[in-house]
Amino acid sequence: MDNVTASVLLDVFGERMLVERSGGTWRTYALGSDGKRSLVNVPIPDSITEDELAQYFDDLYHESATPRRPAVVRLS
């Protein structure tokens, strides 16, 4: 099992995503309403810090912004 060193839950314009750092690499999972998670291929540079993830995802997915959800929000 991988040694997870960071775990961040994000609301990406209405979609919940879990981003985990393991072995120096970031992995992103879409979280379903049933609690299942699916791996999402999001290229995240190793240099991105935990505190920069929300802004990074906001930059990647900004086309999905709405007046109700204008930005990516860190949930944990």
Tab-separated table of N, CA and C in Angstrom:
chain	number	residue	atom	x	y	z
A	1	MET	N	0.843	-1.188	0.000
A	1	MET	CA	0.000	0.000	0.000
A	1	MET	C	0.881	1.243	0.000
A	2	ASP	N	0.457	2.253	-0.749
A	2	ASP	CA	1.211	3.496	-0.843
A	2	ASP	C	1.181	4.252	0.470
A	3	ASN	N	2.243	4.988	0.730
A	3	ASN	CA	2.325	5.832	1.905
A	3	ASN	C	1.840	7.225	1.525
A	4	VAL	N	0.591	7.555	1.836
A	4	VAL	CA	0.014	8.848	1.492
A	4	VAL	C	0.543	9.893	2.462
A	5	THR	N	1.148	10.957	1.906
A	5	THR	CA	1.714	12.003	2.749
A	5	THR	C	0.840	13.244	2.794
A	6	ALA	N	-0.107	13.364	1.864
A	6	ALA	CA	-1.031	14.497	1.860
A	6	ALA	C	-2.329	14.047	1.228
A	7	SER	N	-3.431	14.563	1.729
A	7	SER	CA	-4.745	14.239	1.193
A	7	SER	C	-5.600	15.495	1.265
A	8	VAL	N	-6.100	15.928	0.102
A	8	VAL	CA	-6.863	17.176	0.024
A	8	VAL	C	-8.176	16.901	-0.689
A	9	LEU	N	-9.276	17.323	-0.075
A	9	LEU	CA	-10.592	17.194	-0.679
A	9	LEU	C	-10.982	18.549	-1.263
A	10	LEU	N	-11.358	18.550	-2.543
A	10	LEU	CA	-11.709	19.782	-3.232
A	10	LEU	C	-13.123	19.711	-3.802
A	11	ASP	N	-13.804	20.841	-3.822
A	11	ASP	CA	-15.038	20.998	-4.594
A	11	ASP	C	-14.618	21.735	-5.862
A	12	VAL	N	-14.583	20.985	-6.967
A	12	VAL	CA	-14.150	21.550	-8.243
A	12	VAL	C	-15.401	21.887	-9.048
A	13	PHE	N	-15.935	23.073	-8.791
A	13	PHE	CA	-17.130	23.568	-9.468
A	13	PHE	C	-18.265	22.564	-9.400
A	14	GLY	N	-18.490	22.010	-8.203
A	14	GLY	CA	-19.598	21.097	-7.974
A	14	GLY	C	-19.232	19.631	-7.987
A	15	GLU	N	-18.028	19.295	-8.401
A	15	GLU	CA	-17.576	17.902	-8.396
A	15	GLU	C	-16.541	17.723	-7.293
A	16	ARG	N	-16.786	16.732	-6.432
A	16	ARG	CA	-15.835	16.488	-5.350
A	16	ARG	C	-14.681	15.651	-5.861
A	17	MET	N	-13.462	16.122	-5.580
A	17	MET	CA	-12.250	15.411	-5.979
A	17	MET	C	-11.322	15.283	-4.785
A	18	LEU	N	-10.709	14.117	-4.682
A	18	LEU	CA	-9.714	13.847	-3.657
A	18	LEU	C	-8.358	13.818	-4.341
A	19	VAL	N	-7.417	14.593	-3.821
A	19	VAL	CA	-6.070	14.644	-4.375
A	19	VAL	C	-5.120	14.141	-3.292
A	20	GLU	N	-4.372	13.099	-3.626
A	20	GLU	CA	-3.451	12.504	-2.666
A	20	GLU	C	-2.029	12.540	-3.209
A	21	ARG	N	-1.094	12.782	-2.302
A	21	ARG	CA	0.325	12.737	-2.660
A	21	ARG	C	0.911	11.469	-2.052
A	22	SER	N	1.510	10.669	-2.907
A	22	SER	CA	2.095	9.413	-2.468
A	22	SER	C	3.393	9.208	-3.233
A	23	GLY	N	4.468	8.974	-2.513
A	23	GLY	CA	5.751	8.759	-3.166
A	23	GLY	C	6.196	9.932	-4.015
A	24	GLY	N	5.809	11.153	-3.631
A	24	GLY	CA	6.206	12.340	-4.373
A	24	GLY	C	5.343	12.647	-5.585
A	25	THR	N	4.307	11.835	-5.821
A	25	THR	CA	3.440	12.019	-6.988
A	25	THR	C	2.009	12.287	-6.541
A	26	TRP	N	1.357	13.229	-7.218
A	26	TRP	CA	-0.046	13.530	-6.943
A	26	TRP	C	-0.945	12.606	-7.743
A	27	ARG	N	-2.032	12.134	-7.125
A	27	ARG	CA	-3.066	11.358	-7.795
A	27	ARG	C	-4.406	11.999	-7.485
A	28	THR	N	-5.282	12.036	-8.487
A	28	THR	CA	-6.590	12.664	-8.336
A	28	THR	C	-7.683	11.628	-8.533
A	29	TYR	N	-8.690	11.691	-7.659
A	29	TYR	CA	-9.831	10.790	-7.734
A	29	TYR	C	-11.124	11.599	-7.728
A	30	ALA	N	-12.046	11.238	-8.617
A	30	ALA	CA	-13.393	11.794	-8.565
A	30	ALA	C	-14.158	10.975	-7.535
A	31	LEU	N	-14.910	11.647	-6.681
A	31	LEU	CA	-15.676	10.962	-5.647
A	31	LEU	C	-17.142	10.916	-6.053
A	32	GLY	N	-17.679	9.712	-6.130
A	32	GLY	CA	-19.082	9.549	-6.485
A	32	GLY	C	-19.976	9.741	-5.271
A	33	SER	N	-21.255	9.923	-5.523
A	33	SER	CA	-22.208	10.109	-4.427
A	33	SER	C	-22.328	8.853	-3.570
A	34	ASP	N	-21.920	7.703	-4.121
A	34	ASP	CA	-21.961	6.445	-3.382
A	34	ASP	C	-20.694	6.207	-2.560
A	35	GLY	N	-19.767	7.153	-2.601
A	35	GLY	CA	-18.529	7.035	-1.842
A	35	GLY	C	-17.391	6.391	-2.603
A	36	LYS	N	-17.680	5.867	-3.790
A	36	LYS	CA	-16.619	5.255	-4.589
A	36	LYS	C	-15.756	6.341	-5.210
A	37	ARG	N	-14.495	5.995	-5.448
A	37	ARG	CA	-13.596	6.950	-6.078
A	37	ARG	C	-13.035	6.358	-7.359
A	38	SER	N	-12.905	7.230	-8.355
A	38	SER	CA	-12.385	6.829	-9.661
A	38	SER	C	-11.171	7.677	-9.981
A	39	LEU	N	-10.099	7.027	-10.408
A	39	LEU	CA	-8.875	7.736	-10.761
A	39	LEU	C	-9.128	8.648	-11.955
A	40	VAL	N	-8.679	9.893	-11.855
A	40	VAL	CA	-8.810	10.879	-12.917
A	40	VAL	C	-7.400	11.262	-13.348
A	41	ASN	N	-7.170	11.310	-14.636
A	41	ASN	CA	-5.846	11.641	-15.160
A	41	ASN	C	-5.684	13.160	-15.219
A	42	VAL	N	-5.185	13.719	-14.131
A	42	VAL	CA	-4.900	15.149	-14.059
A	42	VAL	C	-3.400	15.303	-13.852
A	43	PRO	N	-2.697	15.877	-14.824
A	43	PRO	CA	-1.253	16.044	-14.658
A	43	PRO	C	-0.955	17.162	-13.662
A	44	ILE	N	-0.415	16.799	-12.512
A	44	ILE	CA	-0.066	17.773	-11.483
A	44	ILE	C	1.441	17.728	-11.303
A	45	PRO	N	2.122	18.834	-11.572
A	45	PRO	CA	3.578	18.851	-11.380
A	45	PRO	C	3.949	18.528	-9.928
A	46	ASP	N	5.020	17.800	-9.751
A	46	ASP	CA	5.483	17.447	-8.408
A	46	ASP	C	5.790	18.681	-7.571
A	47	SER	N	6.078	19.801	-8.235
A	47	SER	CA	6.436	21.028	-7.521
A	47	SER	C	5.227	21.738	-6.897
A	48	ILE	N	4.009	21.351	-7.279
A	48	ILE	CA	2.802	21.974	-6.709
A	48	ILE	C	2.683	21.541	-5.254
A	49	THR	N	2.477	22.502	-4.371
A	49	THR	CA	2.328	22.193	-2.950
A	49	THR	C	0.857	21.967	-2.622
A	50	GLU	N	0.632	21.389	-1.472
A	50	GLU	CA	-0.729	21.131	-0.995
A	50	GLU	C	-1.552	22.425	-0.973
A	51	ASP	N	-0.952	23.512	-0.537
A	51	ASP	CA	-1.656	24.791	-0.446
A	51	ASP	C	-1.960	25.405	-1.811
A	52	GLU	N	-1.304	24.943	-2.856
A	52	GLU	CA	-1.518	25.479	-4.203
A	52	GLU	C	-2.531	24.679	-5.029
A	53	LEU	N	-3.003	23.555	-4.489
A	53	LEU	CA	-3.870	22.679	-5.272
A	53	LEU	C	-5.178	23.328	-5.700
A	54	ALA	N	-5.861	24.032	-4.804
A	54	ALA	CA	-7.144	24.642	-5.166
A	54	ALA	C	-6.972	25.615	-6.327
A	55	GLN	N	-5.947	26.452	-6.277
A	55	GLN	CA	-5.709	27.401	-7.363
A	55	GLN	C	-5.334	26.678	-8.647
A	56	TYR	N	-4.553	25.613	-8.540
A	56	TYR	CA	-4.153	24.835	-9.712
A	56	TYR	C	-5.387	24.236	-10.402
A	57	PHE	N	-6.283	23.636	-9.621
A	57	PHE	CA	-7.498	23.066	-10.197
A	57	PHE	C	-8.428	24.148	-10.730
A	58	ASP	N	-8.454	25.296	-10.065
A	58	ASP	CA	-9.249	26.422	-10.563
A	58	ASP	C	-8.746	26.845	-11.946
A	59	ASP	N	-7.441	26.912	-12.112
A	59	ASP	CA	-6.853	27.279	-13.405
A	59	ASP	C	-7.174	26.237	-14.475
A	60	LEU	N	-7.126	24.947	-14.109
A	60	LEU	CA	-7.391	23.878	-15.073
A	60	LEU	C	-8.856	23.805	-15.508
A	61	TYR	N	-9.757	23.996	-14.555
A	61	TYR	CA	-11.178	23.766	-14.802
A	61	TYR	C	-12.016	25.046	-14.816
A	62	HIS	N	-11.395	26.196	-15.015
A	62	HIS	CA	-12.113	27.471	-14.914
A	62	HIS	C	-13.296	27.585	-15.871
A	63	GLU	N	-13.295	26.811	-16.967
A	63	GLU	CA	-14.416	26.861	-17.908
A	63	GLU	C	-15.705	26.328	-17.276
A	64	SER	N	-15.580	25.576	-16.181
A	64	SER	CA	-16.737	25.004	-15.502
A	64	SER	C	-17.319	25.937	-14.440
A	65	ALA	N	-16.724	27.103	-14.264
A	65	ALA	CA	-17.205	28.051	-13.255
A	65	ALA	C	-18.605	28.541	-13.608
A	66	THR	N	-19.395	28.777	-12.575
A	66	THR	CA	-20.743	29.331	-12.723
A	66	THR	C	-20.909	30.440	-11.690
A	67	PRO	N	-21.939	31.274	-11.824
A	67	PRO	CA	-22.159	32.281	-10.786
A	67	PRO	C	-22.356	31.661	-9.397
A	68	ARG	N	-22.943	30.485	-9.353
A	68	ARG	CA	-23.175	29.812	-8.074
A	68	ARG	C	-21.893	29.182	-7.530
A	69	ARG	N	-21.018	28.743	-8.437
A	69	ARG	CA	-19.745	28.122	-8.055
A	69	ARG	C	-18.622	28.795	-8.838
A	70	PRO	N	-18.175	29.962	-8.368
A	70	PRO	CA	-17.188	30.736	-9.118
A	70	PRO	C	-15.738	30.303	-8.940
A	71	ALA	N	-15.473	29.389	-7.976
A	71	ALA	CA	-14.076	29.015	-7.708
A	71	ALA	C	-14.009	27.622	-7.109
A	72	VAL	N	-12.839	27.007	-7.218
A	72	VAL	CA	-12.585	25.727	-6.557
A	72	VAL	C	-12.416	26.009	-5.074
A	73	VAL	N	-13.002	25.148	-4.247
A	73	VAL	CA	-12.977	25.328	-2.797
A	73	VAL	C	-12.337	24.113	-2.146
A	74	ARG	N	-11.402	24.364	-1.257
A	74	ARG	CA	-10.804	23.275	-0.490
A	74	ARG	C	-11.755	22.911	0.653
A	75	LEU	N	-12.102	21.619	0.754
A	75	LEU	CA	-13.015	21.158	1.780
A	75	LEU	C	-12.285	20.538	2.964
A	76	SER	N	-11.065	20.065	2.732
A	76	SER	CA	-10.271	19.525	3.849
A	76	SER	C	-8.795	19.577	3.498
